[in-house]
PDB file of C-alpha atoms and ligand atoms in Angstrom:
ATOM      1  CA  UNK S   2      98.930-167.496  91.283  1.00 97.00           C
ATOM      2  CA  UNK S   3      98.817-165.567  87.992  1.00 98.00           C
ATOM      3  CA  UNK S   4     102.046-164.550  86.302  1.00 98.00           C
ATOM      4  CA  UNK S   5     101.798-162.378  83.175  1.00 98.00           C
ATOM      5  CA  UNK S   6     104.643-162.183  80.653  1.00 98.00           C
ATOM      6  CA  UNK S   7     104.871-158.847  78.852  1.00 98.00           C
ATOM      7  CA  UNK S   8     107.104-157.202  76.261  1.00 98.00           C
ATOM      8  CA  UNK S   9     107.227-155.700  72.788  1.00 97.00           C
ATOM      9  CA  UNK S  10     106.588-157.807  69.685  1.00 95.00           C
ATOM     10  CA  UNK S  11     109.456-160.221  69.008  1.00 94.00           C
ATOM     11  CA  UNK S  12     110.832-160.006  72.562  1.00 95.00           C
ATOM     12  CA  UNK S  13     110.693-163.787  72.973  1.00 95.00           C
ATOM     13  CA  UNK S  14     107.759-164.134  75.395  1.00 96.00           C
ATOM     14  CA  UNK S  15     106.642-167.414  73.887  1.00 95.00           C
ATOM     15  CA  UNK S  16     110.114-168.965  74.210  1.00 95.00           C
ATOM     16  CA  UNK S  17     110.469-167.690  77.771  1.00 97.00           C
ATOM     17  CA  UNK S  18     107.055-169.109  78.653  1.00 98.00           C
ATOM     18  CA  UNK S  19     107.969-172.518  77.224  1.00 97.00           C
ATOM     19  CA  UNK S  20     111.254-172.655  79.158  1.00 97.00           C
ATOM     20  CA  UNK S  21     109.571-171.534  82.334  1.00 97.00           C
ATOM     21  CA  UNK S  22     106.868-174.172  82.034  1.00 98.00           C
ATOM     22  CA  UNK S  23     109.501-176.883  81.453  1.00 97.00           C
ATOM     23  CA  UNK S  24     111.560-175.788  84.480  1.00 97.00           C
ATOM     24  CA  UNK S  25     108.629-175.428  86.865  1.00 97.00           C
ATOM     25  CA  UNK S  26     106.929-178.626  85.749  1.00 97.00           C
ATOM     26  CA  UNK S  27     110.197-180.515  86.254  1.00 96.00           C
ATOM     27  CA  UNK S  28     110.272-179.056  89.779  1.00 94.00           C
ATOM     28  CA  UNK S  29     106.859-180.579  90.453  1.00 95.00           C
ATOM     29  CA  UNK S  30     104.583-177.546  90.104  1.00 96.00           C
ATOM     30  CA  UNK S  31     101.373-177.722  88.120  1.00 97.00           C
ATOM     31  CA  UNK S  32     101.486-175.002  85.509  1.00 98.00           C
ATOM     32  CA  UNK S  33      98.847-173.847  83.018  1.00 98.00           C
ATOM     33  CA  UNK S  34      99.291-171.358  80.188  1.00 98.00           C
ATOM     34  CA  UNK S  35      97.091-169.042  78.175  1.00 98.00           C
ATOM     35  CA  UNK S  36      97.995-166.495  75.503  1.00 98.00           C
ATOM     36  CA  UNK S  37      96.072-163.391  74.466  1.00 98.00           C
ATOM     37  CA  UNK S  38      94.740-162.468  72.033  1.00 97.00           C
ATOM     38  CA  UNK S  39      92.982-165.803  71.480  1.00 97.00           C
ATOM     39  CA  UNK S  40      93.019-165.583  67.696  1.00 95.00           C
ATOM     40  CA  UNK S  41      91.325-168.945  67.171  1.00 94.00           C
ATOM     41  CA  UNK S  42      88.447-168.378  69.588  1.00 95.00           C
ATOM     42  CA  UNK S  43      85.097-167.012  68.412  1.00 91.00           C
ATOM     43  CA  UNK S  44      83.670-164.438  68.449  1.00 89.00           C
ATOM     44  CA  UNK S  45      86.453-161.935  69.042  1.00 93.00           C
ATOM     45  CA  UNK S  46      89.673-163.747  68.079  1.00 94.00           C
ATOM     46  CA  UNK S  47      89.141-163.614  64.319  1.00 94.00           C
ATOM     47  CA  UNK S  48      88.036-159.974  64.605  1.00 94.00           C
ATOM     48  CA  UNK S  49      91.199-159.090  66.522  1.00 96.00           C
ATOM     49  CA  UNK S  50      93.242-160.845  63.851  1.00 95.00           C
ATOM     50  CA  UNK S  51      91.427-158.886  61.148  1.00 95.00           C
ATOM     51  CA  UNK S  52      91.981-155.667  63.037  1.00 95.00           C
ATOM     52  CA  UNK S  53      95.733-156.314  63.277  1.00 96.00           C
ATOM     53  CA  UNK S  54      95.956-157.533  59.680  1.00 95.00           C
ATOM     54  CA  UNK S  55      94.398-154.322  58.345  1.00 95.00           C
ATOM     55  CA  UNK S  56      91.026-155.768  57.258  1.00 96.00           C
ATOM     56  CA  UNK S  57      89.382-152.708  55.623  1.00 97.00           C
ATOM     57  CA  UNK S  58      85.985-153.598  57.150  1.00 96.00           C
ATOM     58  CA  UNK S  59      87.514-153.070  60.602  1.00 96.00           C
ATOM     59  CA  UNK S  60      89.417-149.896  59.693  1.00 96.00           C
ATOM     60  CA  UNK S  61      87.244-147.533  61.788  1.00 95.00           C
ATOM     61  CA  UNK S  62      87.767-149.793  64.825  1.00 95.00           C
ATOM     62  CA  UNK S  63      91.483-150.198  64.196  1.00 96.00           C
ATOM     63  CA  UNK S  64      91.926-146.433  63.835  1.00 97.00           C
ATOM     64  CA  UNK S  65      90.739-145.877  67.401  1.00 97.00           C
ATOM     65  CA  UNK S  66      93.175-147.002  70.131  1.00 97.00           C
ATOM     66  CA  UNK S  67      90.309-147.155  72.638  1.00 98.00           C
ATOM     67  CA  UNK S  68      88.023-149.183  70.367  1.00 97.00           C
ATOM     68  CA  UNK S  69      90.905-151.562  69.578  1.00 98.00           C
ATOM     69  CA  UNK S  70      91.713-151.922  73.278  1.00 98.00           C
ATOM     70  CA  UNK S  71      88.051-152.699  73.941  1.00 97.00           C
ATOM     71  CA  UNK S  72      88.251-155.637  71.512  1.00 97.00           C
ATOM     72  CA  UNK S  73      91.306-157.091  73.299  1.00 98.00           C
ATOM     73  CA  UNK S  74      89.598-156.537  76.662  1.00 98.00           C
ATOM     74  CA  UNK S  75      86.389-158.262  75.575  1.00 97.00           C
ATOM     75  CA  UNK S  76      88.379-161.220  74.238  1.00 97.00           C
ATOM     76  CA  UNK S  77      89.862-161.585  77.738  1.00 98.00           C
ATOM     77  CA  UNK S  78      86.468-161.092  79.407  1.00 97.00           C
ATOM     78  CA  UNK S  79      85.035-163.901  77.261  1.00 97.00           C
ATOM     79  CA  UNK S  80      87.784-166.219  78.478  1.00 97.00           C
ATOM     80  CA  UNK S  81      86.836-165.784  82.152  1.00 96.00           C
ATOM     81  CA  UNK S  82      85.338-169.278  82.675  1.00 96.00           C
ATOM     82  CA  UNK S  83      88.434-170.956  81.177  1.00 97.00           C
ATOM     83  CA  UNK S  84      90.844-168.636  82.987  1.00 98.00           C
ATOM     84  CA  UNK S  85      89.115-169.077  86.351  1.00 97.00           C
ATOM     85  CA  UNK S  86      89.063-172.875  85.990  1.00 98.00           C
ATOM     86  CA  UNK S  87      92.782-173.010  85.128  1.00 98.00           C
ATOM     87  CA  UNK S  88      93.703-170.739  88.033  1.00 98.00           C
ATOM     88  CA  UNK S  89      91.639-172.895  90.407  1.00 98.00           C
ATOM     89  CA  UNK S  90      93.227-176.156  89.312  1.00 98.00           C
ATOM     90  CA  UNK S  91      96.918-175.179  88.980  1.00 98.00           C
ATOM     91  CA  UNK S  92      99.653-173.809  91.240  1.00 95.00           C
ATOM     92  CA  UNK S  93     100.656-171.318  88.620  1.00 97.00           C
ATOM     93  CA  UNK S  94      98.952-169.732  85.637  1.00 98.00           C
ATOM     94  CA  UNK S  95     101.355-168.197  83.112  1.00 98.00           C
ATOM     95  CA  UNK S  96      99.743-165.758  80.675  1.00 98.00           C
ATOM     96  CA  UNK S  97     101.545-164.649  77.522  1.00 98.00           C
ATOM     97  CA  UNK S  98     100.280-161.027  77.272  1.00 98.00           C
ATOM     98  CA  UNK S  99      97.598-159.805  79.635  1.00 98.00           C
ATOM     99  CA  UNK S 100      96.064-156.471  80.679  1.00 98.00           C
ATOM    100  CA  UNK S 101      99.384-154.559  80.609  1.00 99.00           C
ATOM    101  CA  UNK S 102      99.647-155.239  76.856  1.00 98.00           C
ATOM    102  CA  UNK S 103      96.494-153.201  76.414  1.00 98.00           C
ATOM    103  CA  UNK S 104      97.808-150.449  78.709  1.00 98.00           C
ATOM    104  CA  UNK S 105     101.190-150.261  76.937  1.00 98.00           C
ATOM    105  CA  UNK S 106     100.079-150.569  73.301  1.00 98.00           C
ATOM    106  CA  UNK S 107      96.948-148.434  73.703  1.00 98.00           C
ATOM    107  CA  UNK S 108      98.889-145.649  75.427  1.00 98.00           C
ATOM    108  CA  UNK S 109     101.673-145.892  72.842  1.00 98.00           C
ATOM    109  CA  UNK S 110      99.109-145.352  70.065  1.00 98.00           C
ATOM    110  CA  UNK S 111      97.546-142.262  71.660  1.00 97.00           C
ATOM    111  CA  UNK S 112      98.728-138.648  71.433  1.00 96.00           C
ATOM    112  CA  UNK S 113     101.152-137.771  74.246  1.00 94.00           C
ATOM    113  CA  UNK S 114      98.484-135.713  76.049  1.00 95.00           C
ATOM    114  CA  UNK S 115      96.227-138.768  76.510  1.00 95.00           C
ATOM    115  CA  UNK S 116      98.991-141.297  77.161  1.00 95.00           C
ATOM    116  CA  UNK S 117      99.429-140.859  80.896  1.00 94.00           C
ATOM    117  CA  UNK S 118      95.795-141.436  81.855  1.00 97.00           C
ATOM    118  CA  UNK S 119      95.253-144.437  79.557  1.00 98.00           C
ATOM    119  CA  UNK S 120      96.611-147.233  81.810  1.00 98.00           C
ATOM    120  CA  UNK S 121      94.184-146.184  84.565  1.00 98.00           C
ATOM    121  CA  UNK S 122      91.308-146.416  82.053  1.00 98.00           C
ATOM    122  CA  UNK S 123      92.403-149.947  81.151  1.00 98.00           C
ATOM    123  CA  UNK S 124      92.644-150.955  84.811  1.00 98.00           C
ATOM    124  CA  UNK S 125      89.128-149.601  85.470  1.00 98.00           C
ATOM    125  CA  UNK S 126      87.749-151.350  82.385  1.00 98.00           C
ATOM    126  CA  UNK S 127      89.430-154.746  82.674  1.00 98.00           C
ATOM    127  CA  UNK S 128      90.099-155.249  86.364  1.00 98.00           C
ATOM    128  CA  UNK S 129      87.117-153.164  87.495  1.00 98.00           C
ATOM    129  CA  UNK S 130      84.116-153.355  85.151  1.00 98.00           C
ATOM    130  CA  UNK S 131      85.042-156.676  83.505  1.00 98.00           C
ATOM    131  CA  UNK S 132      86.333-158.104  86.814  1.00 97.00           C
ATOM    132  CA  UNK S 133      89.334-159.897  85.321  1.00 98.00           C
ATOM    133  CA  UNK S 134      91.728-161.189  87.987  1.00 98.00           C
ATOM    134  CA  UNK S 135      94.661-158.975  88.952  1.00 98.00           C
ATOM    135  CA  UNK S 136      97.955-160.682  88.021  1.00 98.00           C
ATOM    136  CA  UNK S 137     100.091-161.510  91.072  1.00 98.00           C
ATOM    137  CA  UNK S 138     103.300-160.809  89.183  1.00 98.00           C
ATOM    138  CA  UNK S 139     103.999-159.121  85.844  1.00 98.00           C
ATOM    139  CA  UNK S 140     107.247-159.918  84.086  1.00 98.00           C
ATOM    140  CA  UNK S 141     108.680-157.454  81.582  1.00 98.00           C
ATOM    141  CA  UNK S 142     110.961-159.215  79.129  1.00 98.00           C
ATOM    142  CA  UNK S 143     113.279-156.319  78.287  1.00 97.00           C
ATOM    143  CA  UNK S 144     115.105-156.390  74.989  1.00 94.00           C
ATOM    144  CA  UNK S 145     116.477-153.716  72.622  1.00 92.00           C
ATOM    145  CA  UNK S 146     113.746-152.855  70.108  1.00 88.00           C
ATOM    146  CA  UNK S 147     116.122-153.603  67.197  1.00 88.00           C
ATOM    147  CA  UNK S 148     116.714-157.143  68.473  1.00 91.00           C
ATOM    148  CA  UNK S 149     112.984-157.625  68.973  1.00 91.00           C
ATOM    149  CA  UNK S 150     112.396-156.490  65.399  1.00 90.00           C
ATOM    150  CA  UNK S 151     114.753-159.225  64.157  1.00 88.00           C
ATOM    151  CA  UNK S 152     112.732-161.719  66.211  1.00 85.00           C
ATOM    152  CA  UNK S 153     109.469-160.517  64.682  1.00 90.00           C
ATOM    153  CA  UNK S 154     110.862-160.820  61.150  1.00 89.00           C
ATOM    154  CA  UNK S 155     112.217-164.315  61.839  1.00 86.00           C
ATOM    155  CA  UNK S 156     108.848-165.429  63.246  1.00 83.00           C
ATOM    156  CA  UNK S 157     106.952-163.998  60.279  1.00 84.00           C
ATOM    157  CA  UNK S 158     109.366-165.763  57.890  1.00 82.00           C
ATOM    158  CA  UNK S 159     108.976-169.080  59.701  1.00 81.00           C
ATOM    159  CA  UNK S 160     105.199-168.736  59.420  1.00 78.00           C
ATOM    160  CA  UNK S 161     105.320-169.238  55.617  1.00 65.00           C
ATOM    161  CA  UNK S 162     106.084-165.609  54.870  1.00 66.00           C
ATOM    162  CA  UNK S 163     103.211-164.158  56.936  1.00 76.00           C
ATOM    163  CA  UNK S 164     103.175-160.375  56.560  1.00 85.00           C
ATOM    164  CA  UNK S 165     103.919-158.353  59.683  1.00 92.00           C
ATOM    165  CA  UNK S 166     100.724-157.056  61.289  1.00 92.00           C
ATOM    166  CA  UNK S 167     100.035-153.343  61.591  1.00 93.00           C
ATOM    167  CA  UNK S 168     101.466-153.117  65.136  1.00 93.00           C
ATOM    168  CA  UNK S 169     104.562-155.219  64.371  1.00 92.00           C
ATOM    169  CA  UNK S 170     105.467-153.171  61.309  1.00 91.00           C
ATOM    170  CA  UNK S 171     105.293-149.832  63.148  1.00 91.00           C
ATOM    171  CA  UNK S 172     108.793-149.230  64.594  1.00 90.00           C
ATOM    172  CA  UNK S 173     107.731-145.975  66.274  1.00 92.00           C
ATOM    173  CA  UNK S 174     104.904-147.788  68.042  1.00 94.00           C
ATOM    174  CA  UNK S 175     107.283-150.491  69.282  1.00 95.00           C
ATOM    175  CA  UNK S 176     109.694-147.828  70.648  1.00 96.00           C
ATOM    176  CA  UNK S 177     106.898-145.962  72.451  1.00 97.00           C
ATOM    177  CA  UNK S 178     105.514-149.238  73.693  1.00 97.00           C
ATOM    178  CA  UNK S 179     108.903-150.252  75.151  1.00 97.00           C
ATOM    179  CA  UNK S 180     108.991-146.927  77.020  1.00 97.00           C
ATOM    180  CA  UNK S 181     105.431-147.440  78.274  1.00 98.00           C
ATOM    181  CA  UNK S 182     106.325-150.888  79.594  1.00 98.00           C
ATOM    182  CA  UNK S 183     109.325-149.412  81.443  1.00 98.00           C
ATOM    183  CA  UNK S 184     107.020-146.831  83.045  1.00 98.00           C
ATOM    184  CA  UNK S 185     104.410-149.410  84.019  1.00 98.00           C
ATOM    185  CA  UNK S 186     107.082-151.610  85.587  1.00 98.00           C
ATOM    186  CA  UNK S 187     108.744-148.668  87.373  1.00 98.00           C
ATOM    187  CA  UNK S 188     105.479-147.686  89.057  1.00 98.00           C
ATOM    188  CA  UNK S 189     104.338-151.257  89.763  1.00 98.00           C
ATOM    189  CA  UNK S 190     101.169-150.746  87.707  1.00 98.00           C
ATOM    190  CA  UNK S 191      98.326-152.789  89.315  1.00 98.00           C
ATOM    191  CA  UNK S 192     100.743-155.306  90.915  1.00 98.00           C
ATOM    192  CA  UNK S 193     104.490-156.046  91.343  1.00 98.00           C
ATOM    193  CA  UNK S 194     106.716-156.270  88.249  1.00 98.00           C
ATOM    194  CA  UNK S 195     109.949-158.117  87.622  1.00 98.00           C
ATOM    195  CA  UNK S 196     112.173-156.975  84.739  1.00 98.00           C
ATOM    196  CA  UNK S 197     114.188-159.757  83.110  1.00 98.00           C
ATOM    197  CA  UNK S 198     116.309-160.381  80.012  1.00 97.00           C
ATOM    198  CA  UNK S 199     116.309-163.279  77.587  1.00 95.00           C
ATOM    199  CA  UNK S 200     119.470-164.915  78.893  1.00 94.00           C
ATOM    200  CA  UNK S 201     118.717-165.007  82.610  1.00 96.00           C
ATOM    201  CA  UNK S 202     114.930-164.594  82.576  1.00 96.00           C
ATOM    202  CA  UNK S 203     113.977-168.126  83.582  1.00 97.00           C
ATOM    203  CA  UNK S 204     116.482-168.186  86.472  1.00 98.00           C
ATOM    204  CA  UNK S 205     115.421-164.746  87.702  1.00 98.00           C
ATOM    205  CA  UNK S 206     111.734-165.650  87.658  1.00 98.00           C
ATOM    206  CA  UNK S 207     112.303-169.006  89.389  1.00 97.00           C
ATOM    207  CA  UNK S 208     114.436-167.354  92.083  1.00 96.00           C
ATOM    208  CA  UNK S 209     111.695-164.784  92.613  1.00 96.00           C
ATOM    209  CA  UNK S 210     108.970-167.434  92.834  1.00 94.00           C
ATOM    210  CA  UNK S 211     111.024-169.372  95.364  1.00 91.00           C
ATOM    211  CA  UNK S 212     110.984-166.373  97.710  1.00 89.00           C
ATOM    212  CA  UNK S 213     107.188-165.955  97.652  1.00 82.00           C
TER     213      UNK S 213
HETATM  214  C1  TMP J 321      96.754-159.113  74.234  1.00 75.32           C
HETATM  215  C2  TMP J 321      96.936-157.764  73.622  1.00 75.32           C
HETATM  216  C3  TMP J 321      97.738-157.564  72.532  1.00 75.32           C
HETATM  217  N1  TMP J 321      97.889-156.319  71.993  1.00 75.32           N
HETATM  218  C4  TMP J 321      98.735-156.177  70.801  1.00 75.32           C
HETATM  219  C5  TMP J 321     100.186-156.513  71.020  1.00 75.32           C
HETATM  220  C6  TMP J 321     100.637-157.108  69.717  1.00 75.32           C
HETATM  221  O1  TMP J 321     101.215-156.105  68.890  1.00 75.32           O
HETATM  222  C7  TMP J 321      99.372-157.592  69.064  1.00 75.32           C
HETATM  223  C8  TMP J 321      99.258-159.078  68.909  1.00 75.32           C
HETATM  224  O2  TMP J 321      99.802-159.778  69.981  1.00 75.32           O
HETATM  225  P1  TMP J 321     100.755-161.047  69.714  1.00 75.32           P
HETATM  226  O3  TMP J 321     101.801-160.561  68.731  1.00 75.32           O
HETATM  227  O4  TMP J 321     101.292-161.389  71.036  1.00 75.32           O
HETATM  228  O5  TMP J 321      99.891-162.085  69.099  1.00 75.32           O
HETATM  229  O6  TMP J 321      98.282-157.103  69.828  1.00 75.32           O
HETATM  230  C9  TMP J 321      97.230-155.217  72.505  1.00 75.32           C
HETATM  231  O7  TMP J 321      97.365-154.103  72.007  1.00 75.32           O
HETATM  232  N2  TMP J 321      96.416-155.405  73.592  1.00 75.32           N
HETATM  233  C10 TMP J 321      96.243-156.623  74.182  1.00 75.32           C
HETATM  234  O8  TMP J 321      95.500-156.722  75.165  1.00 75.32           O
END
């Protein structure tokens, strides 16, 4: 089973994933994790990092929401052998950001007229043409954008003063992205969604998994 954790930058997806893994492992389930983008994996990880960091050589790519989304999608497509093997050998595969990140952020970067049709384009590209597996459950970690912003700043500070990337530093993008996530969850985009908060997220997810 594939469970994808989604949310705006600084929402706390990494912390939620860690707690979830600890709880489920203690309950005897075999759990694997992956996180996208895979910054450390050639050939696309470093390019995605450069794109987000504002590398001038990648500016024409970064300026296009569709070209940027294609980079994230190809990074995932390249991970297929690893992803498939982990899914095959574990009860549960938890993925920190998956295809819905591309749908939400890409749509949030586009003019309003192109926003509505963008998630369908991502689904066709990633789940259709690139044949990535459909997640069984998508979890939206909902948090006020202001609180998420504090999380992003704290994380950047802890990482020896790393500058915020171009997506993290764009408050308008984060607001639009939060709205896109709400829409995707409300219409069960590509599979069922569960909306959780930081405090009760682990309990809510475990209760949900127990009913499946
Ligand atoms: C995985 C992924 C991330 N993103 C964005 C969300 C984040 O702002 C940024 C980096 O993700 P991260 O902060 O989780 O490392 O990339 C996409 O736009 N599409 C994707 O498919």
